[in-house]
Amino acid sequence: MSLDAVLSRIDSDLDASLDRLMELLRIPSISTDPAYKDQCDRAADWLVADLKSLGVAAGKRETPGHPMVVGHVEGDGPHLLFYGHYDVQPVDPLNLWNRDPFDPEIQDTAKGRVIRGRGAADDKGQLMTFVEACRAWKAVNGTLPCRITFFFEGEEESGSPSLVPFMKENAEELKADLALICDTGLFDSRVPAITTMLRGLLGEELTITAASKDLHSGMFGGPAINPIRVLSKIIASLHDENGRITVPNFYDGVPEISEEQKEQWSGLGFDARSFLGGVDLSEAAGEKDFSALEQIWSRPTCEVNGIIGGYTGDGFKTVLPSQASAKISFRLVGDQDPLEIRENFRAMVKGMVPPDCSVEFKAHGASRAGAFDTSDPAFEAARRALSDEWPDEAAFIGCGGSIPIAGHFARLLDVTPMLIGFGKDDDQIHSPNEKYDVESFHKGTRSWARVLAALSE
Amino acid sequence: MSLDAVLSRIDSDLDASLDRLMELLRIPSISTDPAYKDQCDRAADWLVADLKSLGVAAGKRETPGHPMVVGHVEGDGPHLLFYGHYDVQPVDPLNLWNRDPFDPEIQDTAKGRVIRGRGAADDKGQLMTFVEACRAWKAVNGTLPCRITFFFEGEEESGSPSLVPFMKENAEELKADLALICDTGLFDSRVPAITTMLRGLLGEELTITAASKDLHSGMFGGPAINPIRVLSKIIASLHDENGRITVPNFYDGVPEISEEQKEQWSGLGFDARSFLGGVDLSEAAGEKDFSALEQIWSRPTCEVNGIIGGYTGDGFKTVLPSQASAKISFRLVGDQDPLEIRENFRAMVKGMVPPDCSVEFKAHGASRAGAFDTSDPAFEAARRALSDEWPDEAAFIGCGGSIPIAGHFARLLDVTPMLIGFGKDDDQIHSPNEKYDVESFHKGTRSWARVLAALSE
């Protein structure tokens, strides 16, 4: 095996590997919208064919939702599993995109070349960094460096309803020595990272119904109760004046941040002003007495992700709507129990619903936070390998997002998850004009070659 | 002149007059949506042609918005002006309609025959009651009973931006002895009404902007401020725990309800339980210490007519939106000054907008409340004429809605407005499945014949 030859091959094959990524990006595999079911299927087929071209015994595996893609290649050394997801977020508001989200393009920007399109960073671009590293390895060495299982999901952006059942049913097949997951980011553009703490996520949708139909506010305004007002009052009461969440017992299981950890994090030199300044904000608006980094990595949140009610078109309509609804999510940390929080949240909301109104809830996923064991020497080996590729030393970091799959590997299969990714803060994932830096893609692919070399030694 | 012959003619011509109304209802003249501009034009053309068929010198009069229709017929006796509007409300949510809103139909229901379709009650059906009364009169007598000006507007549902300028420019032409307006309702199905008090209306749209783009709540949730939360807090603070509106100086100019008026209103036997029960509500949710009828007729309100922000499609998206907006309207009474209230509302909202957020306002109309002089003997004459047609005596009543045109006639032209209409509480105006009872249409037409006879005597 020659790592240098593999890295050279990655460099010389960059254009072709970008072309392959563009093909995958052109498939609008929006998992949350049933209208795109066939497209999710197409993306899975594309991946199966691509893995087969690497000599991987790959197949599409049906689920009640979108299919999984699973592939195996035999080899000596450790058994690594690689996880990524081929589904993408919806694209609305479409009018804020500067081009068709599914007509991707390599663009020259002031900050360098970027791959523009839905899924470029989350997660197709990241997923392909690993596949391309394997392709280069195979081209140079004729085989892959060790036994590898590829595991691609198509429901990550819609709560992964089929994931746990599938993992349980196929536990033997998916059991590996280490699960590599590529769905996280760099610490900053010079510092690569292995993410070892993730927040959990609880999603709730609530709909308040008042009158049995929309009313005319001239005729009924006054005596008829307005569900938007009811909903606004509920939302306004979810935080106190210090930014703390008011759901009863919400902070049960939230760990104190140790002085040691605070010190390590403040040593990272995170610049909150520039992080927030990138999106035209200036100050951390979350819980009082916590820094922006502490708020993101180690504190739970409650956010309203969407709200709608009444007339929202152009102009004005003096309607008193019958219904109003909101999508609310909680990011969780430590040992917070999403199911208990769901129950307490719903009870609290029910207690605020006035006479003549009713509330309906819809669950949208519930995952616990994760903090992963880094005692396996593979972590230090991977950290060194990443440090070789990037300007500065790699760091073990926390992450504000939720990647439930990491917890599933640990809990369901007793496989240690290792989260390595190359996204940047300004990638605009889940937003219009999502991009992935060509540098992230290129150096990300090189990083995986280095990590594969380090782990299979 | 023979009133009985006119009434008979109305009876025998009912089917044909319904057919004519259906033609007008098929034109989707939604004034608030620019996509329907041509359709508003078509509705105006249809009315011009119909008036001409009655021998009225009618024409379409261009404005910067949708055209007015004005027609004159000479005659002896008083000069009456009749006002109605040919534009209709938008139809969303379309999925709650049981049929195409612009494919109207006569339906047999448990409560009698109804004309189902957008605009059936508001205001095409009501407008045509007067036109059909004139048609029958002309058929029987060869002429109309007195000098009449017809004045139809196409922007009533979108704030009437062209109305005041048009009335000022054409003041001489529109000056009459009395302005008949058909855009109100019966007191109940047995009791016809002349509406003598109307609430004013102030419409405001506000948009809160936080970050310069939508963010991922995993990455930014915590430190990044959420505009939906900001907006909810603003909305939640617009009322106190007694249902009073908290905008500073809001109640300036709100008159006390006199004991005499309270007595008169309670003598009407209004049944709040059955009024609210019709839309599956049970209790008056407005200001404490006021009855439902007092809340509707004589107290100001503040309502949220629409709200939107973030992801509102199927499924879930953990987005932290950049913007959230709401449409808010105030119903005004007495001498409340809409422009002062707008100023105070905006100042109050600005005071609640936290750092890193901005607010933008959009004005949507501002009209004062009206209470009209009923000392002209024409009012008692019209009241008697209405009483002759309906089972019970006609009443002078208040109305929760806003009909700015009434105030314009009084203030701009010094013409006393007389508001007579035949709508019912369950007509679902501004809502899906709008209807107008065939009885309202038929007896409404007969009512106008009686009123014309009484006023031209």
mmCIF file of C-alpha atoms in Angstrom, chain B residues 110-276:
data_model
loop_
_atom_site.group_PDB
_atom_site.id
_atom_site.type_symbol
_atom_site.label_atom_id
_atom_site.label_comp_id
_atom_site.label_asym_id
_atom_site.label_seq_id
_atom_site.Cartn_x
_atom_site.Cartn_y
_atom_site.Cartn_z
ATOM 1 C CA ALA B 110 -81.736 21.182 5.591
ATOM 2 C CA LYS B 111 -82.177 24.921 6.126
ATOM 3 C CA GLY B 112 -83.603 25.606 2.685
ATOM 4 C CA ARG B 113 -82.306 26.417 -0.789
ATOM 5 C CA VAL B 114 -78.994 28.228 -0.992
ATOM 6 C CA ILE B 115 -76.847 29.782 -3.706
ATOM 7 C CA ARG B 116 -73.387 28.300 -3.128
ATOM 8 C CA GLY B 117 -70.283 30.040 -4.443
ATOM 9 C CA ARG B 118 -67.749 32.792 -3.746
ATOM 10 C CA GLY B 119 -69.479 36.156 -3.721
ATOM 11 C CA ALA B 120 -72.979 34.684 -3.414
ATOM 12 C CA ALA B 121 -73.570 36.761 -0.273
ATOM 13 C CA ASP B 122 -70.631 39.181 -0.349
ATOM 14 C CA ASP B 123 -71.604 41.078 -2.357
ATOM 15 C CA LYS B 124 -72.813 39.947 -5.775
ATOM 16 C CA GLY B 125 -76.007 38.331 -4.511
ATOM 17 C CA GLN B 126 -76.869 41.383 -2.423
ATOM 18 C CA LEU B 127 -75.997 43.800 -5.219
ATOM 19 C CA MET B 128 -78.271 41.927 -7.613
ATOM 20 C CA THR B 129 -81.264 42.107 -5.232
ATOM 21 C CA PHE B 130 -81.425 45.825 -5.984
ATOM 22 C CA VAL B 131 -80.798 45.406 -9.707
ATOM 23 C CA GLU B 132 -83.491 42.733 -9.936
ATOM 24 C CA ALA B 133 -85.968 44.922 -8.047
ATOM 25 C CA CYS B 134 -85.306 47.670 -10.595
ATOM 26 C CA ARG B 135 -85.702 45.208 -13.464
ATOM 27 C CA ALA B 136 -89.113 44.087 -12.216
ATOM 28 C CA TRP B 137 -90.183 47.674 -11.622
ATOM 29 C CA LYS B 138 -89.210 48.644 -15.128
ATOM 30 C CA ALA B 139 -90.946 45.600 -16.635
ATOM 31 C CA VAL B 140 -94.200 46.485 -14.903
ATOM 32 C CA ASN B 141 -94.103 50.286 -15.067
ATOM 33 C CA GLY B 142 -91.905 51.027 -18.069
ATOM 34 C CA THR B 143 -89.658 53.301 -15.961
ATOM 35 C CA LEU B 144 -87.866 53.233 -12.632
ATOM 36 C CA PRO B 145 -89.664 54.874 -9.692
ATOM 37 C CA CYS B 146 -87.322 57.837 -9.284
ATOM 38 C CA ARG B 147 -83.946 59.215 -10.237
ATOM 39 C CA ILE B 148 -81.350 56.516 -9.457
ATOM 40 C CA THR B 149 -77.566 56.388 -9.643
ATOM 41 C CA PHE B 150 -75.900 52.982 -9.621
ATOM 42 C CA PHE B 151 -72.379 52.888 -8.209
ATOM 43 C CA PHE B 152 -70.478 49.598 -8.157
ATOM 44 C CA GLU B 153 -66.942 49.190 -6.853
ATOM 45 C CA GLY B 154 -64.371 46.478 -7.598
ATOM 46 C CA GLU B 155 -61.895 46.994 -4.748
ATOM 47 C CA GLU B 156 -63.968 46.643 -1.593
ATOM 48 C CA GLU B 157 -62.207 43.432 -0.534
ATOM 49 C CA SER B 158 -58.781 44.939 -1.049
ATOM 50 C CA GLY B 159 -59.062 48.154 0.933
ATOM 51 C CA SER B 160 -60.712 50.357 -1.757
ATOM 52 C CA PRO B 161 -57.573 52.309 -2.681
ATOM 53 C CA SER B 162 -59.268 54.122 -5.581
ATOM 54 C CA LEU B 163 -62.563 54.857 -3.877
ATOM 55 C CA VAL B 164 -61.947 58.133 -2.059
ATOM 56 C CA PRO B 165 -60.074 59.772 -4.957
ATOM 57 C CA PHE B 166 -62.866 58.680 -7.327
ATOM 58 C CA MET B 167 -65.599 59.993 -5.040
ATOM 59 C CA LYS B 168 -63.806 63.300 -4.655
ATOM 60 C CA GLU B 169 -63.244 63.678 -8.394
ATOM 61 C CA ASN B 170 -66.842 62.801 -9.188
ATOM 62 C CA ALA B 171 -68.542 64.371 -6.187
ATOM 63 C CA GLU B 172 -71.123 66.275 -8.209
ATOM 64 C CA GLU B 173 -72.100 63.213 -10.188
ATOM 65 C CA LEU B 174 -72.441 60.984 -7.120
ATOM 66 C CA LYS B 175 -74.228 63.457 -4.899
ATOM 67 C CA ALA B 176 -77.712 62.119 -4.123
ATOM 68 C CA ASP B 177 -80.390 62.494 -1.468
ATOM 69 C CA LEU B 178 -79.732 59.111 0.058
ATOM 70 C CA ALA B 179 -77.126 56.389 -0.463
ATOM 71 C CA LEU B 180 -78.524 52.861 -0.281
ATOM 72 C CA ILE B 181 -75.861 50.294 0.529
ATOM 73 C CA CYS B 182 -76.474 46.579 0.339
ATOM 74 C CA ASP B 183 -73.569 44.871 2.112
ATOM 75 C CA THR B 184 -74.984 44.054 5.557
ATOM 76 C CA GLY B 185 -77.249 41.419 7.042
ATOM 77 C CA LEU B 186 -80.594 40.636 8.571
ATOM 78 C CA PHE B 187 -80.754 40.783 12.335
ATOM 79 C CA ASP B 188 -81.975 37.201 12.196
ATOM 80 C CA SER B 189 -83.942 35.163 9.711
ATOM 81 C CA ARG B 190 -87.239 36.777 10.773
ATOM 82 C CA VAL B 191 -86.032 40.312 11.551
ATOM 83 C CA PRO B 192 -84.782 42.598 8.773
ATOM 84 C CA ALA B 193 -82.487 45.419 9.746
ATOM 85 C CA ILE B 194 -81.163 48.840 8.880
ATOM 86 C CA THR B 195 -77.600 49.049 10.166
ATOM 87 C CA THR B 196 -76.834 52.359 11.762
ATOM 88 C CA MET B 197 -73.514 51.660 13.536
ATOM 89 C CA LEU B 198 -70.432 50.163 11.921
ATOM 90 C CA ARG B 199 -66.973 49.467 13.272
ATOM 91 C CA GLY B 200 -63.918 50.990 11.574
ATOM 92 C CA LEU B 201 -60.924 48.950 10.424
ATOM 93 C CA LEU B 202 -57.166 49.333 10.579
ATOM 94 C CA GLY B 203 -55.030 46.738 8.817
ATOM 95 C CA GLU B 204 -51.317 46.230 9.501
ATOM 96 C CA GLU B 205 -48.814 43.685 8.276
ATOM 97 C CA LEU B 206 -45.544 43.297 10.140
ATOM 98 C CA THR B 207 -42.466 41.300 9.261
ATOM 99 C CA ILE B 208 -39.727 40.527 11.749
ATOM 100 C CA THR B 209 -36.291 39.840 10.264
ATOM 101 C CA ALA B 210 -33.510 38.281 12.311
ATOM 102 C CA ALA B 211 -30.550 36.568 10.585
ATOM 103 C CA SER B 212 -29.956 37.425 6.941
ATOM 104 C CA LYS B 213 -30.887 33.898 5.876
ATOM 105 C CA ASP B 214 -32.569 30.748 7.119
ATOM 106 C CA LEU B 215 -30.284 28.863 9.509
ATOM 107 C CA HIS B 216 -29.923 25.255 10.613
ATOM 108 C CA SER B 217 -31.213 24.988 14.155
ATOM 109 C CA GLY B 218 -28.548 22.409 15.015
ATOM 110 C CA MET B 219 -25.770 24.753 14.094
ATOM 111 C CA PHE B 220 -27.289 28.024 15.291
ATOM 112 C CA GLY B 221 -30.054 26.976 17.707
ATOM 113 C CA GLY B 222 -29.374 28.712 20.997
ATOM 114 C CA PRO B 223 -27.395 31.819 20.142
ATOM 115 C CA ALA B 224 -29.333 32.823 17.024
ATOM 116 C CA ILE B 225 -32.535 34.728 17.710
ATOM 117 C CA ASN B 226 -35.730 33.269 16.255
ATOM 118 C CA PRO B 227 -38.127 35.747 14.585
ATOM 119 C CA ILE B 228 -41.155 33.474 15.153
ATOM 120 C CA ARG B 229 -40.514 33.676 18.877
ATOM 121 C CA VAL B 230 -40.161 37.451 18.654
ATOM 122 C CA LEU B 231 -43.401 37.747 16.680
ATOM 123 C CA SER B 232 -45.272 35.409 19.033
ATOM 124 C CA LYS B 233 -44.205 37.475 22.004
ATOM 125 C CA ILE B 234 -45.437 40.647 20.314
ATOM 126 C CA ILE B 235 -48.786 39.064 19.470
ATOM 127 C CA ALA B 236 -49.156 37.574 22.938
ATOM 128 C CA SER B 237 -48.656 41.013 24.459
ATOM 129 C CA LEU B 238 -51.350 42.786 22.432
ATOM 130 C CA HIS B 239 -54.067 41.811 24.929
ATOM 131 C CA ASP B 240 -54.033 41.788 28.707
ATOM 132 C CA GLU B 241 -55.574 39.057 30.851
ATOM 133 C CA ASN B 242 -58.991 40.741 30.623
ATOM 134 C CA GLY B 243 -58.959 40.804 26.851
ATOM 135 C CA ARG B 244 -58.214 44.518 26.729
ATOM 136 C CA ILE B 245 -55.902 45.732 23.992
ATOM 137 C CA THR B 246 -52.578 47.043 25.301
ATOM 138 C CA VAL B 247 -51.652 49.487 22.528
ATOM 139 C CA PRO B 248 -51.102 52.823 24.309
ATOM 140 C CA ASN B 249 -54.092 55.193 24.198
ATOM 141 C CA PHE B 250 -56.032 52.597 22.203
ATOM 142 C CA TYR B 251 -59.288 53.258 24.024
ATOM 143 C CA ASP B 252 -59.241 57.011 23.409
ATOM 144 C CA GLY B 253 -62.537 57.833 21.708
ATOM 145 C CA VAL B 254 -64.291 54.570 22.602
ATOM 146 C CA PRO B 255 -67.730 55.621 23.856
ATOM 147 C CA GLU B 256 -69.469 54.176 26.883
ATOM 148 C CA ILE B 257 -72.486 52.138 25.921
ATOM 149 C CA SER B 258 -75.498 54.046 27.254
ATOM 150 C CA GLU B 259 -77.961 52.257 29.528
ATOM 151 C CA GLU B 260 -80.643 53.024 26.988
ATOM 152 C CA GLN B 261 -78.698 51.323 24.222
ATOM 153 C CA LYS B 262 -77.880 48.334 26.407
ATOM 154 C CA GLU B 263 -81.552 47.963 27.126
ATOM 155 C CA GLN B 264 -82.554 48.249 23.488
ATOM 156 C CA TRP B 265 -79.979 45.644 22.491
ATOM 157 C CA SER B 266 -80.860 43.221 25.230
ATOM 158 C CA GLY B 267 -84.491 43.619 24.113
ATOM 159 C CA LEU B 268 -83.492 42.149 20.744
ATOM 160 C CA GLY B 269 -83.141 38.766 22.403
ATOM 161 C CA PHE B 270 -79.809 38.018 20.788
ATOM 162 C CA ASP B 271 -78.797 34.467 21.679
ATOM 163 C CA ALA B 272 -75.003 34.436 22.057
ATOM 164 C CA ARG B 273 -74.949 30.684 22.663
ATOM 165 C CA SER B 274 -76.682 29.916 19.431
ATOM 166 C CA PHE B 275 -74.686 32.550 17.504
ATOM 167 C CA LEU B 276 -71.386 31.074 18.719
#
